[in-house]
Tab-separated table of C-alpha atoms in Angstrom:
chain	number	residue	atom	x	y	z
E	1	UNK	CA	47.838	-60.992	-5.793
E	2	UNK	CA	51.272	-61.300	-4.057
E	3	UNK	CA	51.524	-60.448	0.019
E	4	UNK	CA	53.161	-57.126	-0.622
E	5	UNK	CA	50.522	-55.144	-2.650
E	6	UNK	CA	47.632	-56.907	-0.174
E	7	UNK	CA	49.206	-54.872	2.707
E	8	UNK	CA	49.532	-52.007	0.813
E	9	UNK	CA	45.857	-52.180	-0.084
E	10	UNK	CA	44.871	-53.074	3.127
E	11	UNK	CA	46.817	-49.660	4.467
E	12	UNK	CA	45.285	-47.360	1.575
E	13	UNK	CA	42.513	-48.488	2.540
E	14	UNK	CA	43.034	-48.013	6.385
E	15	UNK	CA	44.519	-44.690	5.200
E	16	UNK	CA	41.356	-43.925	3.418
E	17	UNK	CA	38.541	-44.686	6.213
E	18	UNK	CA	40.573	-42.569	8.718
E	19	UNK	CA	40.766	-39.367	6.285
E	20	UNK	CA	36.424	-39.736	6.042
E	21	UNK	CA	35.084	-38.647	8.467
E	22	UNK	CA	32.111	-40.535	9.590
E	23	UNK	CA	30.328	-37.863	10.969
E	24	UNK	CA	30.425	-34.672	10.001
E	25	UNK	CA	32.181	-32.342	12.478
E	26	UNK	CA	30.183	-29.075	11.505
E	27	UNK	CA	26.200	-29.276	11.449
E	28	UNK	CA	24.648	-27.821	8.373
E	29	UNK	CA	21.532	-25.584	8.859
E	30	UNK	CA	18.854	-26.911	7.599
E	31	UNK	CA	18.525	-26.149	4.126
E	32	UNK	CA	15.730	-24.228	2.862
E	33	UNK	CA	13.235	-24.939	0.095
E	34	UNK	CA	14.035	-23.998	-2.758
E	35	UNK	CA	10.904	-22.266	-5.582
E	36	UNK	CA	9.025	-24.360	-7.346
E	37	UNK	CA	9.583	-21.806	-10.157
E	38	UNK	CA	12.462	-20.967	-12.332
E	39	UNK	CA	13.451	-17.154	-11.036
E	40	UNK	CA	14.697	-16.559	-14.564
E	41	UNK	CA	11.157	-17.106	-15.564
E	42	UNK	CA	9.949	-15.173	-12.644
E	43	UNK	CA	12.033	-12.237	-14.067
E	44	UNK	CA	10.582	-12.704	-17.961
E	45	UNK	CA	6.721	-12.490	-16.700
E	46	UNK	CA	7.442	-9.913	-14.118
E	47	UNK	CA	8.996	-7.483	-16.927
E	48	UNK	CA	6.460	-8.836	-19.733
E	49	UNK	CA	4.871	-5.647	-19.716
E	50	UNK	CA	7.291	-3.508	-20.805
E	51	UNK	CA	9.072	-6.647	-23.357
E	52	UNK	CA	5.816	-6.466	-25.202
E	53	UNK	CA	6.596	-2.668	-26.306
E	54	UNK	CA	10.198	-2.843	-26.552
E	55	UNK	CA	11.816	-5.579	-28.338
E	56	UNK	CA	15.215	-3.807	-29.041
E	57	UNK	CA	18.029	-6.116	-27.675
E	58	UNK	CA	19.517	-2.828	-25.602
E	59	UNK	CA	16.149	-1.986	-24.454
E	60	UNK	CA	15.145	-5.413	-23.824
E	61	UNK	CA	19.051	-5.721	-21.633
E	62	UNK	CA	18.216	-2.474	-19.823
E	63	UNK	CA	14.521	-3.535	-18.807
E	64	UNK	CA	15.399	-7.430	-17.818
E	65	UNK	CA	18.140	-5.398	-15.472
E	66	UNK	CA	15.684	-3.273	-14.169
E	67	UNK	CA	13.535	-6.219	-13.263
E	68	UNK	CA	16.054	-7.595	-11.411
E	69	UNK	CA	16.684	-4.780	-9.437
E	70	UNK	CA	13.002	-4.391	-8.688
E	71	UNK	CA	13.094	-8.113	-7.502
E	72	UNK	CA	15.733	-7.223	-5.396
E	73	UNK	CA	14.696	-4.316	-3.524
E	74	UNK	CA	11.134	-6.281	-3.229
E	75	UNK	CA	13.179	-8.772	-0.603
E	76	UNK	CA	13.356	-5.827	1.826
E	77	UNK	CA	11.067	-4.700	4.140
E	78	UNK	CA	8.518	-1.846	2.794
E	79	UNK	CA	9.981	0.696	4.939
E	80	UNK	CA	13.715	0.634	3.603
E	81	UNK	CA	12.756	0.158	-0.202
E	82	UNK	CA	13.874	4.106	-0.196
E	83	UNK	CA	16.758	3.839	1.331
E	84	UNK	CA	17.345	0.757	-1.058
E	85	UNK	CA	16.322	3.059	-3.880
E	86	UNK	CA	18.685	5.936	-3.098
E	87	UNK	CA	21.721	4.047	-2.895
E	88	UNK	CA	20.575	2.634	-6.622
E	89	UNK	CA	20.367	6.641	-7.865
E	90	UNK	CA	23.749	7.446	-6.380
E	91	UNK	CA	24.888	5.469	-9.123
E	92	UNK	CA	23.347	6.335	-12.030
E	93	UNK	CA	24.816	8.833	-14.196
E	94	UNK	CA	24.462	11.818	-13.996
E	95	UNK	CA	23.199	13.185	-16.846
E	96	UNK	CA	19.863	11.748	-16.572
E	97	UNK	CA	17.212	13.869	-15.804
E	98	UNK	CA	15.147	14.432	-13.600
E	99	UNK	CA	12.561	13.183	-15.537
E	100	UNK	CA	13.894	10.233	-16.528
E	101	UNK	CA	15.175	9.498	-12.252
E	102	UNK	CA	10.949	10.253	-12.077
E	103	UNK	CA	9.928	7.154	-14.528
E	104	UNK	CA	12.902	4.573	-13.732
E	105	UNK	CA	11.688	5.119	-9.864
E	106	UNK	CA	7.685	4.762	-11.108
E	107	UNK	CA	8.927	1.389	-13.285
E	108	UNK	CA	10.498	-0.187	-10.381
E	109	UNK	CA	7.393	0.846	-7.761
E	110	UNK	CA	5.401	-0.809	-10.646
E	111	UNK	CA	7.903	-4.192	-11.167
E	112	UNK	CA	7.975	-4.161	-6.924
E	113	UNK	CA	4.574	-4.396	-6.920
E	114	UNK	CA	4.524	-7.025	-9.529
E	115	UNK	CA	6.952	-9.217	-7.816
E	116	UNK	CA	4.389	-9.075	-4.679
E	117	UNK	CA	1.124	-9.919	-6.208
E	118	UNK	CA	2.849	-12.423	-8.352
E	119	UNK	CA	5.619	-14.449	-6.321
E	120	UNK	CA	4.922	-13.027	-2.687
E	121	UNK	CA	6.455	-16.178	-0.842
E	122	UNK	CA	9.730	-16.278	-2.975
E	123	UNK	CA	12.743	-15.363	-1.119
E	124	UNK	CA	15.496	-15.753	-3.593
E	125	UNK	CA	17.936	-12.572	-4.594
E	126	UNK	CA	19.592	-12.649	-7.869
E	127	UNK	CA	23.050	-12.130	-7.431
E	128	UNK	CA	23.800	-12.388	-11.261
E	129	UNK	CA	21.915	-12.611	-14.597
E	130	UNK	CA	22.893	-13.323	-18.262
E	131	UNK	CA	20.417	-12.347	-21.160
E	132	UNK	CA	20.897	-13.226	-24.427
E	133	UNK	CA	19.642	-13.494	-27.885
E	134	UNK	CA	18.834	-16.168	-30.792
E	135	UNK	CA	16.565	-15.269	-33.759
E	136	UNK	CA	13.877	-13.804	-31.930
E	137	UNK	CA	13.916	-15.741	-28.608
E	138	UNK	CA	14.887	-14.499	-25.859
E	139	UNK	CA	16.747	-16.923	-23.212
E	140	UNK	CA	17.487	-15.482	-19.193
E	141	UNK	CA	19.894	-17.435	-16.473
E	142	UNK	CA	20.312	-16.106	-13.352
E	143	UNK	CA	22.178	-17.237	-10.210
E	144	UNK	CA	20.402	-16.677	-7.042
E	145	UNK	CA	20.659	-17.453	-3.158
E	146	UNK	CA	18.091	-17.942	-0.452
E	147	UNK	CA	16.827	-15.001	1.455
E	148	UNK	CA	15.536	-15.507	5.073
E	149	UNK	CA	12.202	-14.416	6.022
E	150	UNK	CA	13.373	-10.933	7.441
E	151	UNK	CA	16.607	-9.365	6.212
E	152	UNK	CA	18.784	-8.716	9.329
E	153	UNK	CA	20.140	-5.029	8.887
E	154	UNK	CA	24.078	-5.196	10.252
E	155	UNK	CA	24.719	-2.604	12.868
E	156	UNK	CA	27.487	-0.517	11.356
């Protein structure tokens, strides 16, 4: 190797160690452990119940989403799960009835309560999930992030 391109590799390489850092400058919290469960199969046996009577691809959609928002609101403490709640009927539409508000509020008491026998001591919220269909299985991803203990409320 001629003279020339050894200095030049020696500089990249200079270049190089000075650009990497050999510390990092920020400290990480510590990370937290993750489930030893899939949440996506969380989800499935939490909303088993109500898969085994409706097996309609809408139906099935509409109930793995309701699971999800049960999971959710099952994060929070007990005493703001209606507050929680209420900002979920605002945006419903409107033409459901009363009725209808009645059982979607009894199915989610029902998945909450699920979620808490079930997988009290995971503290993961779904922030997206993607159903979908082959033949006649049934296949759920989600994306999730950790969830401290207690769920700081910001002061608005």
């Amino acid at each position: 190797m001629s003279r020339k391109r050894q200095q030049k590799n020696a500089r990249k390489a200079t270049t190089r160690q000075m650009r990497i850092p050999s510390k990092p400058s920020v400290t990480l919290p510590p990370q937290q452990p993750r489930p030893a469960i899939k949440i996506s199969e969380a989800i499935l046996t939490l909303a088993e119940p109500l898969r085994a009577h409706y097996r309609e691809p809408h139906r099935m959609q509409a109930i793995i989403a309701i699971a999800v928002m049960a999971w959710n609101i099952a994060l929070f403490p007990d005493e703001e799960h209606a507050q929680v709640q209420g900002m979920l009927l605002e945006s419903l539409p409107p033409q459901l009835s009363g009725e209808d508000v009645g059982v979607l509020l009894s199915t989610i008491d029902t998945l909450i309560a699920r979620k808490h026998l079930l997988y009290p001591h995971v503290r993961e919220y779904i922030l997206k999930h993607d159903l979908s269909f082959v033949n006649d299985r049934v296949t759920l991803t989600v994306g999730t992030a950790p969830v401290p203990a207690t769920i700081q409320r910001r002061s608005s």
